[in-house]
Short mmCIF file of C-alpha atoms in Angstrom, two decimals:
data_model
loop_
_atom_site.label_atom_id
_atom_site.label_comp_id
_atom_site.label_asym_id
_atom_site.label_seq_id
_atom_site.Cartn_x
_atom_site.Cartn_y
_atom_site.Cartn_z
CA MET T 131 -44.26 100.84 -131.92
CA LEU T 132 -46.81 99.22 -134.20
CA LYS T 133 -44.63 100.07 -137.16
CA GLY T 134 -42.01 97.68 -135.79
CA LEU T 135 -44.63 95.02 -135.33
CA TYR T 136 -45.43 95.15 -139.04
CA THR T 137 -41.74 95.19 -139.95
CA SER T 138 -41.13 91.92 -138.15
CA TYR T 139 -44.34 90.59 -139.69
CA SER T 140 -42.94 91.26 -143.17
CA GLY T 141 -39.81 89.42 -142.03
CA LEU T 142 -41.86 86.36 -141.04
CA ILE T 143 -43.64 86.33 -144.40
CA ASN T 144 -40.35 86.63 -146.26
CA GLU T 145 -38.79 83.71 -144.36
CA GLN T 146 -41.83 81.64 -145.26
CA SER T 147 -41.26 82.32 -148.96
CA ARG T 148 -37.60 81.42 -148.60
CA LEU T 149 -38.60 78.13 -147.01
CA ASP T 150 -41.09 77.51 -149.83
CA VAL T 151 -38.34 77.96 -152.42
CA LEU T 152 -35.83 75.73 -150.69
CA THR T 153 -38.43 73.03 -150.02
CA ASN T 154 -39.15 72.90 -153.74
CA ASN T 155 -35.44 72.35 -154.33
CA LEU T 156 -35.41 69.47 -151.86
CA ALA T 157 -38.56 67.97 -153.36
CA ASN T 158 -36.87 68.03 -156.77
CA ALA T 159 -33.45 66.82 -155.61
CA THR T 160 -33.85 63.72 -157.81
CA THR T 161 -35.66 65.32 -160.75
CA ASN T 162 -33.72 65.04 -164.02
CA GLY T 163 -32.59 68.35 -165.49
CA TYR T 164 -33.92 70.31 -162.51
CA LYS T 165 -32.18 73.62 -161.86
CA ALA T 166 -31.90 74.83 -158.28
CA GLU T 167 -33.75 77.98 -157.37
CA GLY T 168 -33.11 80.63 -154.80
CA SER T 169 -34.64 83.85 -153.67
CA THR T 170 -33.18 87.14 -152.59
CA SER T 171 -34.61 89.47 -150.00
CA GLN T 172 -35.06 93.13 -150.64
CA SER T 173 -35.90 95.89 -148.20
CA PHE T 174 -39.05 97.90 -148.78
CA SER T 175 -38.35 101.27 -150.33
CA ASP T 176 -37.06 103.71 -147.75
CA VAL T 177 -39.54 106.25 -146.52
CA LEU T 178 -38.63 109.65 -145.17
CA ALA T 179 -39.62 110.14 -141.58
CA TYR T 180 -40.72 113.56 -140.43
CA LYS T 181 -41.50 114.87 -137.04
CA ILE T 182 -44.73 116.79 -137.17
CA LYS T 183 -46.10 119.14 -134.55
CA ASP T 184 -42.72 119.38 -132.89
CA GLU T 185 -43.17 122.37 -130.63
CA SER T 186 -39.65 122.32 -129.25
CA VAL T 187 -38.29 124.39 -132.13
CA GLY T 188 -41.04 126.87 -132.43
CA TYR T 189 -43.43 127.15 -135.35
CA ASN T 190 -45.11 123.83 -136.00
CA THR T 191 -42.92 122.93 -138.96
CA ALA T 192 -42.22 119.37 -139.91
CA ARG T 193 -38.65 118.28 -139.29
CA ARG T 194 -36.90 115.55 -141.19
CA ILE T 195 -35.50 112.88 -138.88
CA GLY T 196 -34.08 110.46 -141.44
CA VAL T 197 -35.22 107.42 -143.35
CA ASN T 198 -37.19 104.47 -142.15
CA THR T 199 -37.26 101.04 -143.76
CA PRO T 200 -40.59 99.47 -143.01
CA GLY T 201 -39.79 95.87 -143.90
CA VAL T 202 -38.59 93.23 -146.29
CA LYS T 203 -39.97 91.41 -149.34
CA ILE T 204 -38.78 88.98 -151.99
CA GLY T 205 -36.30 90.70 -154.28
CA GLU T 206 -36.34 88.04 -156.96
CA THR T 207 -36.47 84.30 -157.34
CA TYR T 208 -33.58 83.18 -159.46
CA THR T 209 -32.55 79.93 -161.06
CA ASP T 210 -29.06 78.50 -161.01
CA TYR T 211 -28.59 77.23 -164.57
CA GLY T 212 -25.29 75.53 -163.69
CA GLN T 213 -24.50 72.11 -165.08
CA GLY T 214 -25.95 69.17 -163.18
CA SER T 215 -23.90 66.01 -162.84
CA PHE T 216 -24.37 63.12 -165.26
CA LYS T 217 -25.83 59.75 -164.43
CA SER T 218 -25.02 56.89 -166.77
CA THR T 219 -28.09 54.89 -167.83
CA GLY T 220 -27.00 53.20 -171.05
CA ASN T 221 -30.29 53.98 -172.83
CA THR T 222 -29.89 55.53 -176.27
CA PHE T 223 -32.74 57.95 -175.75
CA ASP T 224 -31.46 59.28 -172.43
CA LEU T 225 -29.73 62.43 -173.61
CA GLY T 226 -27.58 64.51 -171.29
CA LEU T 227 -26.70 68.08 -172.26
CA SER T 228 -23.23 69.31 -171.46
CA GLY T 229 -22.91 73.05 -171.91
CA ASP T 230 -25.44 75.79 -172.55
CA GLY T 231 -28.65 75.01 -174.38
CA PHE T 232 -32.09 73.46 -174.07
CA PHE T 233 -34.05 70.76 -175.85
CA ASN T 234 -37.09 72.01 -177.78
CA ILE T 235 -40.28 70.18 -176.91
CA SER T 236 -43.57 70.47 -178.76
CA PHE T 237 -45.83 70.49 -175.74
CA THR T 238 -49.58 70.05 -175.88
CA ASN T 239 -51.43 71.00 -172.73
CA LYS T 240 -54.68 69.50 -171.47
CA ALA T 241 -56.67 72.13 -173.36
CA GLY T 242 -55.07 70.92 -176.61
CA GLU T 243 -52.92 73.99 -177.19
CA THR T 244 -49.51 73.23 -178.61
CA SER T 245 -46.48 75.39 -177.91
CA THR T 246 -42.73 74.95 -177.80
CA LYS T 247 -41.23 74.53 -174.36
CA TYR T 248 -37.59 74.23 -173.39
CA THR T 249 -36.07 71.70 -171.05
CA ARG T 250 -32.81 70.21 -169.84
CA ASP T 251 -34.52 66.96 -168.87
CA GLY T 252 -33.17 64.52 -171.44
CA SER T 253 -35.12 61.42 -170.52
CA PHE T 254 -36.78 60.47 -173.79
CA THR T 255 -38.20 57.34 -175.28
CA ILE T 256 -39.78 56.40 -178.59
CA ASP T 257 -43.47 55.86 -179.10
CA LYS T 258 -45.06 53.15 -181.22
CA ASP T 259 -44.72 55.25 -184.38
CA GLY T 260 -41.02 55.83 -183.74
CA TYR T 261 -41.22 59.48 -182.69
CA ILE T 262 -38.77 60.54 -180.01
CA VAL T 263 -40.97 61.72 -177.14
CA THR T 264 -40.75 62.65 -173.48
CA LYS T 265 -42.13 60.20 -170.93
CA ASP T 266 -45.38 62.18 -171.10
CA GLY T 267 -45.57 61.77 -174.88
CA ASP T 268 -44.58 65.29 -175.96
CA PHE T 269 -42.41 65.43 -179.06
CA LEU T 270 -38.70 66.27 -179.10
CA LEU T 271 -38.04 68.67 -181.96
CA GLY T 272 -35.26 68.33 -184.48
CA GLU T 273 -34.25 70.76 -187.18
CA ASP T 274 -36.96 69.30 -189.44
CA GLY T 275 -39.65 69.15 -186.75
CA LYS T 276 -40.64 65.97 -184.92
CA ILE T 277 -37.98 63.28 -185.11
CA GLN T 278 -39.22 59.95 -186.39
CA VAL T 279 -36.94 56.93 -186.35
CA ASP T 280 -37.55 53.32 -187.32
CA PRO T 281 -38.31 51.73 -183.95
CA LEU T 282 -37.10 48.34 -185.12
CA LYS T 283 -33.58 49.52 -185.89
CA THR T 284 -30.78 50.62 -183.60
CA THR T 285 -30.51 54.36 -183.24
CA GLU T 286 -27.41 56.36 -182.44
CA VAL T 287 -27.18 59.95 -181.31
CA SER T 288 -23.89 61.75 -181.81
CA GLN T 289 -22.48 64.49 -179.61
CA ALA T 290 -23.56 67.03 -182.21
CA GLY T 291 -27.11 65.75 -181.78
CA ILE T 292 -27.30 63.94 -185.11
CA VAL T 293 -29.70 61.01 -184.97
CA THR T 294 -28.54 58.18 -187.21
CA GLN T 295 -29.78 54.71 -188.07
CA ASP T 296 -27.58 52.28 -190.02
CA GLY T 297 -25.20 55.17 -190.64
CA VAL T 298 -27.91 57.26 -192.32
CA PRO T 299 -28.52 60.61 -190.63
CA ILE T 300 -32.23 61.15 -189.93
CA ASP T 301 -32.36 64.51 -188.24
CA THR T 302 -30.41 66.73 -185.89
CA ILE T 303 -31.77 67.45 -182.44
CA LEU T 304 -32.58 71.14 -182.19
CA LEU T 305 -30.88 72.88 -179.30
CA THR T 306 -31.69 76.45 -178.35
CA ASP T 307 -30.02 78.82 -175.97
CA PHE T 308 -31.04 82.25 -174.76
CA GLU T 309 -29.09 85.49 -174.54
CA ASP T 310 -30.42 86.25 -171.10
CA TYR T 311 -31.84 83.54 -168.84
CA ASP T 312 -33.73 86.24 -166.91
CA TYR T 313 -36.29 86.05 -169.71
CA LEU T 314 -37.04 82.40 -168.97
CA GLU T 315 -40.05 81.51 -166.91
CA HIS T 316 -40.75 78.21 -165.17
CA TYR T 317 -43.70 76.40 -166.61
CA GLY T 318 -43.56 73.28 -164.41
CA GLU T 319 -43.19 69.74 -165.80
CA ASN T 320 -39.44 70.50 -166.02
CA TYR T 321 -40.18 73.01 -168.78
CA PHE T 322 -39.09 76.59 -169.23
CA GLN T 323 -40.84 79.11 -171.45
CA PRO T 324 -39.46 82.39 -172.74
CA VAL T 325 -41.30 85.60 -171.96
CA GLU T 326 -41.62 88.63 -174.20
CA GLY T 327 -38.23 90.12 -174.94
CA ALA T 328 -36.33 86.83 -174.88
CA GLU T 329 -33.62 86.56 -177.52
CA PHE T 330 -32.55 83.23 -178.89
CA ALA T 331 -28.91 82.29 -179.17
CA SER T 332 -27.10 79.35 -180.67
CA ALA T 333 -26.50 76.57 -178.19
CA SER T 334 -23.03 75.29 -177.41
CA ALA T 335 -24.21 72.16 -175.64
CA LYS T 336 -23.07 68.69 -176.62
CA VAL T 337 -25.46 65.77 -176.49
CA PHE T 338 -24.41 62.66 -174.60
CA SER T 339 -26.53 59.66 -175.43
CA GLY T 340 -26.84 57.18 -172.57
CA TYR T 341 -26.57 59.79 -169.86
CA LEU T 342 -29.04 61.87 -167.90
CA GLU T 343 -28.34 65.24 -166.38
CA THR T 344 -29.40 65.07 -162.74
CA SER T 345 -30.56 68.06 -160.74
CA ASN T 346 -27.95 70.56 -159.62
CA VAL T 347 -29.44 71.01 -156.15
CA SER T 348 -26.73 71.15 -153.51
CA VAL T 349 -28.17 69.49 -150.43
CA VAL T 350 -25.66 71.00 -148.02
CA GLU T 351 -26.48 74.48 -149.23
CA GLU T 352 -30.21 73.87 -148.83
CA MET T 353 -29.74 72.49 -145.32
CA VAL T 354 -27.68 75.50 -144.25
CA GLU T 355 -30.31 77.72 -145.82
CA MET T 356 -32.97 75.86 -143.88
CA ILE T 357 -31.17 76.53 -140.59
CA SER T 358 -30.78 80.18 -141.51
CA VAL T 359 -34.47 80.44 -142.45
CA THR T 360 -35.78 78.85 -139.27
CA ARG T 361 -33.51 80.93 -137.08
CA ALA T 362 -34.31 84.19 -138.87
CA TYR T 363 -37.98 83.34 -138.49
CA GLU T 364 -37.43 82.74 -134.78
CA ALA T 365 -35.58 86.05 -134.42
CA ASN T 366 -38.43 87.94 -136.07
CA GLN T 367 -40.87 86.15 -133.83
CA LYS T 368 -38.84 87.16 -130.77
CA ILE T 369 -38.86 90.81 -131.89
CA MET T 370 -42.61 90.59 -132.23
CA GLN T 371 -42.91 89.19 -128.73
CA ALA T 372 -40.65 91.92 -127.38
CA MET T 373 -42.83 94.54 -129.06
CA ASP T 374 -45.86 92.86 -127.58
CA SER T 375 -44.49 92.83 -124.06
CA THR T 376 -43.48 96.49 -124.36
CA LEU T 377 -46.98 97.30 -125.52
CA ASP T 378 -48.31 95.26 -122.62
CA LYS T 379 -46.27 97.40 -120.23
CA SER T 380 -47.54 100.65 -121.67
CA VAL T 381 -51.15 99.50 -121.78
CA ASN T 382 -51.48 97.65 -118.51
CA SER T 383 -48.75 98.82 -116.15
CA LEU T 384 -48.25 102.46 -116.98
CA GLY T 385 -49.86 104.83 -114.56
CA LYS T 386 -50.29 102.17 -111.87
CA ILE T 387 -49.54 103.33 -108.38
CA MET M 292 -46.05 77.97 -145.01
CA VAL M 293 -48.68 75.49 -145.99
CA ARG M 294 -47.06 75.66 -149.44
CA ALA M 295 -43.76 74.36 -148.05
CA LEU M 296 -45.56 71.59 -146.18
CA TRP M 297 -47.32 70.29 -149.26
CA THR M 298 -44.25 70.71 -151.45
CA ALA M 299 -42.23 68.61 -149.03
CA ALA M 300 -45.09 66.10 -148.82
CA SER M 301 -45.07 65.74 -152.61
CA GLY M 302 -41.32 65.15 -152.39
CA MET M 303 -41.78 62.46 -149.77
CA SER M 304 -44.47 60.60 -151.67
CA ALA M 305 -42.41 60.78 -154.89
CA GLN M 306 -39.45 59.27 -153.06
CA GLN M 307 -41.70 56.60 -151.63
CA ASN M 308 -42.60 55.61 -155.19
CA ASN M 309 -38.91 55.64 -156.00
CA VAL M 310 -38.13 53.27 -153.11
CA ASP M 311 -41.08 51.06 -154.12
CA THR M 312 -39.65 50.77 -157.65
CA ILE M 313 -36.14 50.08 -156.39
CA SER M 314 -37.30 47.41 -153.94
CA ASN M 315 -39.32 45.71 -156.67
CA ASN M 316 -36.14 45.62 -158.78
CA LEU M 317 -34.18 44.15 -155.89
CA ALA M 318 -36.93 41.62 -155.15
CA ASN M 319 -36.78 40.48 -158.78
CA VAL M 320 -33.02 40.37 -159.09
CA ASN M 321 -33.22 36.59 -159.63
CA THR M 322 -36.41 36.57 -161.69
CA THR M 323 -35.77 35.11 -165.14
CA GLY M 324 -36.37 37.66 -167.89
CA TYR M 325 -37.17 40.50 -165.46
CA LYS M 326 -36.49 43.97 -166.85
CA THR M 327 -35.39 46.65 -164.43
CA GLU M 328 -37.62 49.66 -163.88
CA VAL M 329 -36.74 53.24 -163.19
CA ALA M 330 -38.90 55.96 -161.67
CA GLU M 331 -38.61 59.47 -163.03
CA PHE M 332 -39.86 62.79 -161.74
CA LYS M 333 -41.09 66.12 -162.99
CA THR M 334 -41.69 69.45 -161.32
CA LEU M 335 -45.22 70.55 -160.52
CA LEU M 336 -46.60 73.89 -161.58
CA TYR M 337 -45.16 77.20 -160.48
CA GLN M 338 -47.02 79.91 -158.65
CA ASN M 339 -46.33 83.60 -159.11
CA VAL M 340 -45.99 85.10 -155.66
CA GLN M 341 -44.94 88.63 -156.52
CA SER M 342 -45.21 90.32 -159.88
CA THR M 343 -42.45 92.93 -159.58
CA THR M 344 -39.01 91.62 -158.95
CA THR M 345 -35.68 93.37 -158.76
CA SER M 346 -32.36 91.87 -159.66
CA ALA M 347 -29.23 92.34 -157.55
CA ASN M 348 -28.21 95.50 -159.40
CA GLY M 349 -31.59 97.10 -158.87
CA GLU M 350 -33.14 96.55 -162.32
CA ASN M 351 -36.62 95.21 -162.80
CA LYS M 352 -36.64 91.60 -163.92
CA PRO M 353 -38.91 90.54 -166.81
CA ILE M 354 -40.39 87.61 -164.90
CA SER M 355 -42.28 87.52 -161.65
CA ALA M 356 -41.09 85.75 -158.53
CA GLN M 357 -42.08 82.13 -158.97
CA ILE M 358 -42.30 79.43 -156.36
CA GLY M 359 -42.53 75.81 -157.44
CA LEU M 360 -45.11 73.59 -155.81
CA GLY M 361 -43.24 70.31 -155.65
CA VAL M 362 -42.67 67.18 -157.65
CA ARG M 363 -44.59 64.32 -159.18
CA ASN M 364 -43.74 60.86 -160.37
CA SER M 365 -43.79 61.19 -164.16
CA SER M 366 -43.10 57.63 -165.19
CA VAL M 367 -41.94 54.19 -164.19
CA THR M 368 -40.21 52.85 -167.27
CA SER M 369 -38.98 49.33 -167.93
CA ILE M 370 -35.52 49.22 -169.45
CA PHE M 371 -35.39 46.47 -172.07
CA THR M 372 -31.66 45.89 -172.22
CA GLN M 373 -30.39 42.35 -172.53
CA GLY M 374 -30.00 40.45 -169.27
CA SER M 375 -27.06 38.12 -168.80
CA PHE M 376 -27.45 34.49 -169.86
CA TYR M 377 -26.88 31.61 -167.55
CA ALA M 378 -26.80 27.95 -168.33
CA SER M 379 -29.66 25.65 -167.48
CA THR M 380 -29.73 21.87 -167.59
CA SER M 381 -33.27 21.84 -168.94
CA SER M 382 -33.59 21.23 -172.69
CA THR M 383 -36.71 23.39 -172.71
CA ALA M 384 -34.91 26.42 -171.27
CA PHE M 385 -34.57 29.14 -173.89
CA ALA M 386 -32.88 32.52 -173.78
CA MET M 387 -34.02 35.22 -176.18
CA ASP M 388 -31.05 37.02 -177.67
CA GLY M 389 -32.44 40.23 -179.15
CA ALA M 390 -35.57 42.32 -178.95
CA GLY M 391 -38.01 39.42 -179.30
CA PHE M 392 -40.56 38.07 -176.85
CA PHE M 393 -42.01 34.59 -176.46
CA GLY M 394 -45.76 34.37 -176.93
CA VAL M 395 -47.95 32.66 -174.36
CA GLN M 396 -51.67 31.96 -174.26
CA GLY M 397 -53.03 33.16 -170.94
CA ALA M 398 -55.80 31.66 -168.85
CA ASP M 399 -58.30 34.10 -170.39
CA GLY M 400 -57.42 32.92 -173.91
CA SER M 401 -55.68 36.11 -174.99
CA ASN M 402 -52.04 36.33 -175.89
CA TYR M 403 -49.34 37.48 -173.52
CA TYR M 404 -45.65 37.98 -174.14
CA THR M 405 -42.67 37.19 -171.96
CA LYS M 406 -38.89 37.24 -171.85
CA ASN M 407 -38.89 34.30 -169.46
CA GLY M 408 -37.96 31.25 -171.56
CA ASN M 409 -38.04 28.73 -168.74
CA PHE M 410 -40.56 26.33 -170.29
CA THR M 411 -41.55 22.77 -169.58
CA LEU M 412 -43.42 20.03 -171.42
CA SER M 413 -46.81 19.16 -170.04
CA LYS M 414 -49.47 16.70 -171.10
CA GLY M 415 -52.06 18.41 -173.27
CA ILE M 416 -54.92 17.45 -175.56
CA ASN M 417 -52.68 17.35 -178.65
CA GLY M 418 -49.74 15.62 -176.98
CA LEU M 419 -46.81 16.96 -175.05
CA THR M 420 -47.34 20.70 -174.98
CA LEU M 421 -44.62 23.27 -174.48
CA SER M 422 -45.81 25.54 -171.69
CA THR M 423 -44.60 27.97 -169.07
CA THR M 424 -44.02 26.72 -165.55
CA ASP M 425 -47.49 28.07 -164.75
CA GLY M 426 -48.95 25.81 -167.44
CA TYR M 427 -49.75 28.42 -170.10
CA PRO M 428 -49.10 27.07 -173.62
CA VAL M 429 -46.29 28.69 -175.61
CA LEU M 430 -47.22 29.93 -179.08
CA ASP M 431 -45.63 28.94 -182.36
CA THR M 432 -45.16 31.26 -185.33
CA GLU M 433 -48.82 30.79 -186.34
CA GLY M 434 -50.08 31.59 -182.87
CA ASN M 435 -51.00 27.98 -182.04
CA GLU M 436 -49.92 25.70 -179.23
CA ILE M 437 -46.69 23.75 -179.67
CA ALA M 438 -47.41 20.06 -179.22
CA PHE M 439 -45.16 17.02 -179.75
CA ALA M 440 -45.95 13.35 -180.01
CA ASP M 441 -46.41 11.74 -176.61
CA ASP M 442 -43.55 9.29 -177.07
CA ILE M 443 -40.70 11.72 -177.77
CA ASP M 444 -37.67 11.88 -175.55
CA SER M 445 -37.71 15.50 -174.48
CA SER M 446 -33.96 15.53 -173.82
CA GLN M 447 -33.38 14.84 -177.54
CA LEU M 448 -35.46 17.84 -178.55
CA ALA M 449 -33.33 20.60 -179.97
CA LEU M 450 -33.98 24.12 -181.16
CA THR M 451 -32.11 25.96 -183.87
CA SER M 452 -31.17 29.56 -183.18
CA ASN M 453 -34.01 30.82 -185.40
CA GLY M 454 -36.54 28.87 -183.40
CA GLU M 455 -37.14 25.64 -185.37
CA PHE M 456 -37.50 22.41 -183.39
CA THR M 457 -35.47 19.37 -184.46
CA TYR M 458 -35.59 15.76 -183.32
CA PRO M 459 -33.10 13.02 -184.23
CA ASP M 460 -34.26 10.26 -186.61
CA GLU M 461 -33.22 6.56 -186.40
CA SER M 462 -29.72 7.27 -187.66
CA ASN M 463 -29.39 10.06 -185.09
CA ASN M 464 -29.48 12.89 -187.62
CA PRO M 465 -31.51 15.88 -186.43
CA GLN M 466 -34.59 16.38 -188.56
CA LEU M 467 -36.78 19.51 -188.63
CA LEU M 468 -40.16 18.85 -187.04
CA GLY M 469 -41.81 21.69 -188.92
CA ILE M 470 -42.67 23.45 -185.66
CA SER M 471 -41.15 26.86 -184.90
CA ILE M 472 -41.41 28.73 -181.66
CA GLY M 473 -43.01 32.16 -182.16
CA ILE M 474 -40.86 35.25 -181.68
CA PHE M 475 -42.70 38.54 -181.37
CA GLN M 476 -41.55 42.14 -181.25
CA PHE M 477 -43.05 45.51 -180.41
CA THR M 478 -42.11 48.90 -181.75
CA ASN M 479 -42.28 50.33 -178.24
CA PRO M 480 -41.77 47.56 -175.66
CA ALA M 481 -41.76 50.17 -172.86
CA GLY M 482 -45.45 50.68 -173.64
CA LEU M 483 -46.37 47.06 -172.83
CA GLU M 484 -48.62 46.50 -169.87
CA LYS M 485 -47.03 44.44 -167.12
CA THR M 486 -49.20 41.72 -165.70
CA ASP M 487 -48.29 39.02 -163.21
CA SER M 488 -45.95 36.05 -163.75
CA SER M 489 -43.49 38.06 -165.91
CA LEU M 490 -46.11 38.38 -168.64
CA TYR M 491 -46.66 41.47 -170.75
CA GLN M 492 -49.77 42.45 -172.62
CA GLU M 493 -50.05 44.41 -175.85
CA THR M 494 -51.45 47.96 -175.52
CA ALA M 495 -52.08 50.91 -177.83
CA ALA M 496 -48.81 52.44 -176.60
CA SER M 497 -46.70 49.39 -177.39
CA GLY M 498 -47.94 49.22 -180.97
CA ALA M 499 -49.34 46.10 -182.62
CA VAL M 500 -47.44 42.85 -182.19
CA ILE M 501 -44.94 42.06 -184.97
CA ASN M 502 -44.37 38.43 -185.80
CA GLU M 503 -40.70 37.93 -186.64
CA ALA M 504 -41.55 35.04 -188.96
CA THR M 505 -43.69 37.18 -191.25
CA SER M 506 -42.02 40.58 -190.95
CA THR M 507 -38.99 41.51 -193.00
CA ALA M 508 -38.42 44.87 -191.33
CA VAL M 509 -37.33 43.61 -187.94
CA THR M 510 -33.88 42.62 -186.81
CA LYS M 511 -34.27 38.93 -186.07
CA SER M 512 -33.69 37.64 -182.57
CA SER M 513 -32.02 34.34 -181.96
CA ILE M 514 -32.78 31.73 -179.34
CA LYS M 515 -30.22 29.93 -177.24
CA GLN M 516 -31.30 26.56 -175.99
CA GLY M 517 -30.08 25.49 -172.57
CA TYR M 518 -29.73 29.03 -171.36
CA LEU M 519 -31.97 31.42 -169.50
CA GLU M 520 -31.94 35.19 -169.58
CA GLY M 521 -31.36 36.57 -166.11
CA SER M 522 -32.78 39.86 -164.94
CA ASN M 523 -30.97 43.00 -166.06
CA VAL M 524 -31.09 44.55 -162.57
CA GLN M 525 -27.79 46.13 -161.61
CA VAL M 526 -27.64 45.68 -157.86
CA VAL M 527 -24.97 48.33 -157.30
CA ASP M 528 -26.97 50.91 -159.26
CA GLU M 529 -30.07 50.03 -157.27
CA MET M 530 -28.22 50.38 -153.97
CA VAL M 531 -26.93 53.81 -154.97
CA ASN M 532 -30.43 54.79 -156.11
CA LEU M 533 -31.76 53.54 -152.78
CA ILE M 534 -29.33 55.74 -150.85
CA VAL M 535 -30.29 58.74 -152.95
CA ALA M 536 -34.01 58.04 -152.53
CA GLN M 537 -33.77 57.51 -148.79
CA ARG M 538 -31.73 60.67 -148.24
CA ALA M 539 -34.04 62.70 -150.44
CA TYR M 540 -36.96 61.40 -148.38
CA GLU M 541 -35.17 62.40 -145.19
CA MET M 542 -34.40 65.90 -146.53
CA ASN M 543 -38.05 66.47 -147.34
CA SER M 544 -39.09 65.32 -143.88
CA LYS M 545 -36.60 67.86 -142.46
CA ALA M 546 -38.30 70.58 -144.50
CA ILE M 547 -41.65 69.54 -143.01
CA GLN M 548 -40.11 69.72 -139.54
CA ALA M 549 -38.76 73.20 -140.24
CA ALA M 550 -42.14 74.37 -141.54
CA ASP M 551 -43.85 72.86 -138.51
CA GLU M 552 -41.41 74.53 -136.12
CA MET M 553 -42.02 77.88 -137.78
CA MET M 554 -45.78 77.43 -137.54
CA GLY M 555 -45.37 76.57 -133.87
CA GLN M 556 -43.49 79.81 -133.34
CA ALA M 557 -46.15 81.79 -135.16
CA ASN M 558 -48.68 80.11 -132.92
CA SER M 559 -46.87 81.14 -129.78
CA LEU M 560 -46.87 84.80 -130.82
CA ARG M 561 -50.09 85.49 -129.00
CA ARG M 562 -49.47 84.60 -125.38
#
């Protein structure tokens, strides 16, 4: 009896996590370069159930009665790296990526540690020294490191990622892809970071200057998911109440004359 | 659960900022020299909720299950594209064609910069002074006030495209007055601080002011007399952005409702 109570409890917790994931998608529905996330549910490992002290068959030997699944947990949270749609902005330093690949950003955190992060968010600008930076001031990396342009001249970025001024190529924007996106972790700030075991691959993405890649969150999908989450939560709650009322019967009504 | 509530709340407040930015753009659609602004967002940090994860085919995944904690407003950026020009009957209406700014001396004595070239002549200590409609004197290439003799006919005053004032002599030939209107540039105009009355102020992020008259590196701007630069707000874009922002706000409020409903159900477990 109580086993079932805990099973539905694990169901409630799991639905909460699903709601957390989908809410984050909705919160980031207008975030540039955001990739929708999802989560899968996985049953707890099966456990063998035995009958012990079963005197009906003689000798008090344990008898196997089958498997029992005591609940559910998050299987994985995954990211949908599908292409987001483009929004035209007309700014040279808004760079949309079409295809597989990430921008390389030299990111310095509040503690002053610098590391390379990867992003699909192509909203860049130039700082007073002419470096191409994110809106937070972290540097976009080219093949020769930080990309510095003359801020007083017009800049062009070709589809191959070549930054030119007055027809003179300055640098090529470095794009990186990964063999297996499972080795990418979310950092926050629209950044991804590879974990140990990640293998780099050459990127096939083209750079479109004057466009931004919007998030690939599908609102309809999230709304349907939300209905499914709330209803599954309700169902688990009902099971719990049913368990409770059965327990109530056995505790308070059984043996009454 | 509380996670979902705060995540959705961060989404709602980000969209509020978005709507604030859009409505400011729409409010300034007819403001001379106004540059449209755009709000951008970034994800907040991620929390690891479970360290072992299993992919669909039963293998262990290298990363833990991560749940994002919402969104923040990363920047509100002014877009310094050229606004469209429209004709003005005033001879002291100037449109800046290019990356330049007009310089203005503010009430506190420090210099401000503007794209709004709707100037007027007002009586000053040194004669007729070119000033903004708020009365702030416009700067010349040296950073001084621009003053003309009291008896000039302001309708005869002309400006060449590189900013030099001319006035006709007795035989009606335009003569240079030796006064040039100052044109200033910044390496990063998006870093300028916005103050009131369409005025911008130099900051560390914008870089030091560059005087077009003394710098050879800059692409020179030209000035069109008798025209004003309208705002570069694209109303259709703003309306579409407004729809997106409003719907995104609504979606997040739905998520809060769902979280609330679920908490209510958890509450009613114990009868």
